[in-house]
Amino acid sequence: MKLYSTQNKQNQVDFQTAVFNSMPQDKGLYMPVDIPVLRQEFLDNLDRYTLQEIAFEVSSALLKDAIPADDLRAIIADAVNFDAPVHELDEKNYVLELFHGPSLAFKDFGARFMSRVMAYFLKDGEQLLDVLVATSGDTGGAVALGFLGVPHTRVTILYPEGKVSPIQELQLCTNGQNIRAITVKGTFDDCQQLVKQAFADPELNASLRLTSANSINISRLIPQTFYYFHALAQLFRKGKRSVVFSVPSGNFGNIGAGLLAWKMGLPVKSFIAATNANDTVPRFLESGVYETRPSVQTYANAMDVGAPSNWVRIMELFKGNREEALKMVLGVSYTDEQTLEAIAEIYNRYNYIACPHTAIAWLAMQKVQEQKANNEDVYVCLSTAHACKFPDVFPEEIARRIELPEQVAEMLGKEKSATAMDADFNAFKKYLLNAEGE
Ligand SMILES: *Cc1c(COP(=O)(O)O)cnc(C)c1O
């Protein structure tokens, strides 16, 4: 597999390099030089394949000889070891539940696949790989649990003290083994700044092999294509073949993977990109002007992104042409107030509890249906996280009814452990250097 930088098509690397660099030096993003279209027999008969078989079909077509078939099958068996069921709300409306992995968020697909791909390339016993992550909640949990126990790796997670939910904090601080948590007296931006400074520090880079696990890594994007095919497989079994996906979007990696899947032949009708008040992309699709803004805080806080990194990749799929993008992607955004109303409505109508991110995607597909004459289309909103991760958002009546999954029950009894630190780079650097060889 060859990948190019969106800043310069001549700048090409192999898959392994793209995985460890995350980002080209020129600050572009890696994109596959060749996006293969999958076999027609496979695309027509998705309902005959399991999630793991789909994962192999898709990833082997993309990766080509970067990882031999048997090794790739083993990576998939280990990484994709939980389901992504389609839940029926009614005949026309479905929820693709992506929260059945260890951290209860869709980021588990990306983080688990990435960690195992990295470990695969490290298997010859090279220097320990030090993964640094700043998190405002969901990314850290997925990366911590994704790398837990993965050989030749060590993860350091920085999160802002008091600013992640109790369950998110448990996911960051109860792991032990190769996972360390630092609680920073400051904001998420302070955490991110510390990590950025570490990557730029010559002394740290001389003694540690540092890597980021951030969402622009190509090995996180690829596994997110799997569940789109798997969703259609489940709908085909119900006789539904004309499908619109509604995707709650922040950094646009999730919907970016959906569009990559479409380029590979995913038989989908179209996508809805649903955002909270951070509406850079819907504004662009509407006006043609791409103007980023500082992010604003919302209830759907995993989507509080003012400058979505992956949008560049999506425009690349449409060769930079907004008109072409508009044929496939509808952009919409909703306020916090509308998000709360949507949560209440889903609960009242279907007795179903959706997290705030999911509720935004559900609301988007309702609005589209209201505007359109009834036809054969069915709508699937992607449910990106379990409601229990965002307890403060729900009214008491609904919050009481949220069932804790077994992943959480297991964590509740464990001791939390994190190192407290000021937002001070020297302290962070000392921590990283001192801990070497521990
Ligand atoms: C990360 C996240 C999103 C946003 O996904 P992107 O790929 O960044 O668009 C949405 N919902 C939840 C719960 C998330 O954790």
PDB file of N, CA and C in Angstrom, residues 136-183:
ATOM      1  N   SER A 136      -9.819  14.759  26.055  1.00  0.00           N
ATOM      2  CA  SER A 136     -10.887  15.430  26.800  1.00  0.00           C
ATOM      3  C   SER A 136     -11.903  14.382  27.239  1.00  0.00           C
ATOM      4  N   GLY A 137     -11.607  13.106  26.983  1.00  0.00           N
ATOM      5  CA  GLY A 137     -12.492  12.045  27.452  1.00  0.00           C
ATOM      6  C   GLY A 137     -12.420  10.773  26.628  1.00  0.00           C
ATOM      7  N   ASP A 138     -13.096  10.769  25.492  1.00  0.00           N
ATOM      8  CA  ASP A 138     -13.284   9.515  24.760  1.00  0.00           C
ATOM      9  C   ASP A 138     -12.028   8.956  24.099  1.00  0.00           C
ATOM     10  N   THR A 139     -11.191   9.815  23.547  1.00  0.00           N
ATOM     11  CA  THR A 139     -10.000   9.313  22.860  1.00  0.00           C
ATOM     12  C   THR A 139      -9.091   8.572  23.834  1.00  0.00           C
ATOM     13  N   GLY A 140      -8.876   9.168  25.004  1.00  0.00           N
ATOM     14  CA  GLY A 140      -7.971   8.571  25.986  1.00  0.00           C
ATOM     15  C   GLY A 140      -8.420   7.182  26.415  1.00  0.00           C
ATOM     16  N   GLY A 141      -9.700   7.020  26.663  1.00  0.00           N
ATOM     17  CA  GLY A 141     -10.226   5.726  27.086  1.00  0.00           C
ATOM     18  C   GLY A 141     -10.027   4.673  26.017  1.00  0.00           C
ATOM     19  N   ALA A 142     -10.325   5.042  24.778  1.00  0.00           N
ATOM     20  CA  ALA A 142     -10.182   4.079  23.682  1.00  0.00           C
ATOM     21  C   ALA A 142      -8.715   3.698  23.489  1.00  0.00           C
ATOM     22  N   VAL A 143      -7.829   4.685  23.575  1.00  0.00           N
ATOM     23  CA  VAL A 143      -6.402   4.399  23.369  1.00  0.00           C
ATOM     24  C   VAL A 143      -5.856   3.576  24.537  1.00  0.00           C
ATOM     25  N   ALA A 144      -6.217   3.958  25.770  1.00  0.00           N
ATOM     26  CA  ALA A 144      -5.744   3.213  26.950  1.00  0.00           C
ATOM     27  C   ALA A 144      -6.170   1.749  26.848  1.00  0.00           C
ATOM     28  N   LEU A 145      -7.442   1.532  26.620  1.00  0.00           N
ATOM     29  CA  LEU A 145      -7.950   0.154  26.585  1.00  0.00           C
ATOM     30  C   LEU A 145      -7.509  -0.554  25.308  1.00  0.00           C
ATOM     31  N   GLY A 146      -7.273   0.216  24.248  1.00  0.00           N
ATOM     32  CA  GLY A 146      -6.805  -0.377  22.988  1.00  0.00           C
ATOM     33  C   GLY A 146      -5.379  -0.896  23.104  1.00  0.00           C
ATOM     34  N   PHE A 147      -4.542  -0.189  23.855  1.00  0.00           N
ATOM     35  CA  PHE A 147      -3.138  -0.578  23.981  1.00  0.00           C
ATOM     36  C   PHE A 147      -2.856  -1.427  25.217  1.00  0.00           C
ATOM     37  N   LEU A 148      -3.853  -1.578  26.087  1.00  0.00           N
ATOM     38  CA  LEU A 148      -3.629  -2.294  27.345  1.00  0.00           C
ATOM     39  C   LEU A 148      -3.059  -3.693  27.078  1.00  0.00           C
ATOM     40  N   GLY A 149      -1.877  -3.933  27.612  1.00  0.00           N
ATOM     41  CA  GLY A 149      -1.260  -5.247  27.461  1.00  0.00           C
ATOM     42  C   GLY A 149      -0.632  -5.510  26.104  1.00  0.00           C
ATOM     43  N   VAL A 150      -0.644  -4.525  25.207  1.00  0.00           N
ATOM     44  CA  VAL A 150      -0.035  -4.736  23.883  1.00  0.00           C
ATOM     45  C   VAL A 150       1.486  -4.634  24.027  1.00  0.00           C
ATOM     46  N   PRO A 151       2.212  -5.687  23.628  1.00  0.00           N
ATOM     47  CA  PRO A 151       3.659  -5.736  23.863  1.00  0.00           C
ATOM     48  C   PRO A 151       4.427  -4.612  23.155  1.00  0.00           C
ATOM     49  N   HIS A 152       5.564  -4.248  23.717  1.00  0.00           N
ATOM     50  CA  HIS A 152       6.481  -3.236  23.162  1.00  0.00           C
ATOM     51  C   HIS A 152       5.891  -1.832  23.144  1.00  0.00           C
ATOM     52  N   THR A 153       4.793  -1.607  23.859  1.00  0.00           N
ATOM     53  CA  THR A 153       4.200  -0.265  23.866  1.00  0.00           C
ATOM     54  C   THR A 153       3.963   0.207  25.303  1.00  0.00           C
ATOM     55  N   ARG A 154       3.991   1.524  25.464  1.00  0.00           N
ATOM     56  CA  ARG A 154       3.637   2.139  26.748  1.00  0.00           C
ATOM     57  C   ARG A 154       2.851   3.407  26.427  1.00  0.00           C
ATOM     58  N   VAL A 155       1.756   3.621  27.139  1.00  0.00           N
ATOM     59  CA  VAL A 155       0.879   4.752  26.839  1.00  0.00           C
ATOM     60  C   VAL A 155       0.862   5.724  28.014  1.00  0.00           C
ATOM     61  N   THR A 156       1.019   7.013  27.719  1.00  0.00           N
ATOM     62  CA  THR A 156       0.876   8.059  28.732  1.00  0.00           C
ATOM     63  C   THR A 156      -0.272   8.972  28.316  1.00  0.00           C
ATOM     64  N   ILE A 157      -1.268   9.054  29.189  1.00  0.00           N
ATOM     65  CA  ILE A 157      -2.466   9.839  28.868  1.00  0.00           C
ATOM     66  C   ILE A 157      -2.532  11.067  29.753  1.00  0.00           C
ATOM     67  N   LEU A 158      -2.743  12.223  29.146  1.00  0.00           N
ATOM     68  CA  LEU A 158      -2.913  13.448  29.918  1.00  0.00           C
ATOM     69  C   LEU A 158      -4.360  13.912  29.798  1.00  0.00           C
ATOM     70  N   TYR A 159      -4.983  14.169  30.939  1.00  0.00           N
ATOM     71  CA  TYR A 159      -6.357  14.684  30.884  1.00  0.00           C
ATOM     72  C   TYR A 159      -6.527  15.819  31.883  1.00  0.00           C
ATOM     73  N   PRO A 160      -7.436  16.748  31.585  1.00  0.00           N
ATOM     74  CA  PRO A 160      -7.628  17.901  32.472  1.00  0.00           C
ATOM     75  C   PRO A 160      -8.371  17.496  33.740  1.00  0.00           C
ATOM     76  N   GLU A 161      -7.791  17.845  34.883  1.00  0.00           N
ATOM     77  CA  GLU A 161      -8.354  17.458  36.175  1.00  0.00           C
ATOM     78  C   GLU A 161      -9.793  17.956  36.328  1.00  0.00           C
ATOM     79  N   GLY A 162     -10.673  17.061  36.720  1.00  0.00           N
ATOM     80  CA  GLY A 162     -12.060  17.449  37.002  1.00  0.00           C
ATOM     81  C   GLY A 162     -12.900  17.693  35.762  1.00  0.00           C
ATOM     82  N   LYS A 163     -12.356  17.449  34.565  1.00  0.00           N
ATOM     83  CA  LYS A 163     -13.115  17.804  33.371  1.00  0.00           C
ATOM     84  C   LYS A 163     -13.512  16.597  32.515  1.00  0.00           C
ATOM     85  N   VAL A 164     -13.289  15.392  33.034  1.00  0.00           N
ATOM     86  CA  VAL A 164     -13.811  14.226  32.318  1.00  0.00           C
ATOM     87  C   VAL A 164     -14.844  13.547  33.213  1.00  0.00           C
ATOM     88  N   SER A 165     -15.767  12.798  32.631  1.00  0.00           N
ATOM     89  CA  SER A 165     -16.845  12.208  33.433  1.00  0.00           C
ATOM     90  C   SER A 165     -16.283  11.057  34.275  1.00  0.00           C
ATOM     91  N   PRO A 166     -16.986  10.695  35.367  1.00  0.00           N
ATOM     92  CA  PRO A 166     -16.467   9.660  36.271  1.00  0.00           C
ATOM     93  C   PRO A 166     -16.120   8.353  35.550  1.00  0.00           C
ATOM     94  N   ILE A 167     -16.956   7.941  34.619  1.00  0.00           N
ATOM     95  CA  ILE A 167     -16.667   6.672  33.935  1.00  0.00           C
ATOM     96  C   ILE A 167     -15.464   6.834  33.008  1.00  0.00           C
ATOM     97  N   GLN A 168     -15.377   7.978  32.359  1.00  0.00           N
ATOM     98  CA  GLN A 168     -14.196   8.223  31.523  1.00  0.00           C
ATOM     99  C   GLN A 168     -12.935   8.190  32.383  1.00  0.00           C
ATOM    100  N   GLU A 169     -12.999   8.769  33.572  1.00  0.00           N
ATOM    101  CA  GLU A 169     -11.822   8.786  34.438  1.00  0.00           C
ATOM    102  C   GLU A 169     -11.432   7.368  34.859  1.00  0.00           C
ATOM    103  N   LEU A 170     -12.416   6.544  35.162  1.00  0.00           N
ATOM    104  CA  LEU A 170     -12.117   5.148  35.504  1.00  0.00           C
ATOM    105  C   LEU A 170     -11.385   4.462  34.347  1.00  0.00           C
ATOM    106  N   GLN A 171     -11.843   4.733  33.121  1.00  0.00           N
ATOM    107  CA  GLN A 171     -11.226   4.092  31.955  1.00  0.00           C
ATOM    108  C   GLN A 171      -9.770   4.527  31.774  1.00  0.00           C
ATOM    109  N   LEU A 172      -9.453   5.735  32.258  1.00  0.00           N
ATOM    110  CA  LEU A 172      -8.084   6.241  32.113  1.00  0.00           C
ATOM    111  C   LEU A 172      -7.180   5.766  33.247  1.00  0.00           C
ATOM    112  N   CYS A 173      -7.748   5.583  34.435  1.00  0.00           N
ATOM    113  CA  CYS A 173      -6.917   5.466  35.648  1.00  0.00           C
ATOM    114  C   CYS A 173      -6.922   4.108  36.341  1.00  0.00           C
ATOM    115  N   THR A 174      -7.598   3.116  35.785  1.00  0.00           N
ATOM    116  CA  THR A 174      -7.646   1.835  36.505  1.00  0.00           C
ATOM    117  C   THR A 174      -6.929   0.715  35.759  1.00  0.00           C
ATOM    118  N   ASN A 175      -6.108   1.065  34.780  1.00  0.00           N
ATOM    119  CA  ASN A 175      -5.564   0.012  33.919  1.00  0.00           C
ATOM    120  C   ASN A 175      -4.293  -0.647  34.429  1.00  0.00           C
ATOM    121  N   GLY A 176      -3.352   0.165  34.944  1.00  0.00           N
ATOM    122  CA  GLY A 176      -2.063  -0.414  35.316  1.00  0.00           C
ATOM    123  C   GLY A 176      -1.335  -0.912  34.078  1.00  0.00           C
ATOM    124  N   GLN A 177      -0.539  -1.962  34.242  1.00  0.00           N
ATOM    125  CA  GLN A 177       0.284  -2.525  33.159  1.00  0.00           C
ATOM    126  C   GLN A 177       1.040  -1.436  32.404  1.00  0.00           C
ATOM    127  N   ASN A 178       0.822  -1.349  31.083  1.00  0.00           N
ATOM    128  CA  ASN A 178       1.602  -0.413  30.265  1.00  0.00           C
ATOM    129  C   ASN A 178       0.890   0.933  30.063  1.00  0.00           C
ATOM    130  N   ILE A 179      -0.075   1.236  30.921  1.00  0.00           N
ATOM    131  CA  ILE A 179      -0.859   2.470  30.756  1.00  0.00           C
ATOM    132  C   ILE A 179      -0.658   3.383  31.969  1.00  0.00           C
ATOM    133  N   ARG A 180      -0.290   4.662  31.712  1.00  0.00           N
ATOM    134  CA  ARG A 180      -0.113   5.626  32.808  1.00  0.00           C
ATOM    135  C   ARG A 180      -0.991   6.839  32.561  1.00  0.00           C
ATOM    136  N   ALA A 181      -1.580   7.350  33.632  1.00  0.00           N
ATOM    137  CA  ALA A 181      -2.439   8.522  33.481  1.00  0.00           C
ATOM    138  C   ALA A 181      -1.852   9.701  34.248  1.00  0.00           C
ATOM    139  N   ILE A 182      -1.934  10.882  33.631  1.00  0.00           N
ATOM    140  CA  ILE A 182      -1.515  12.116  34.303  1.00  0.00           C
ATOM    141  C   ILE A 182      -2.703  13.060  34.322  1.00  0.00           C
ATOM    142  N   THR A 183      -3.070  13.526  35.510  1.00  0.00           N
ATOM    143  CA  THR A 183      -4.143  14.495  35.592  1.00  0.00           C
ATOM    144  C   THR A 183      -3.533  15.892  35.708  1.00  0.00           C
TER     145      THR A 183
END
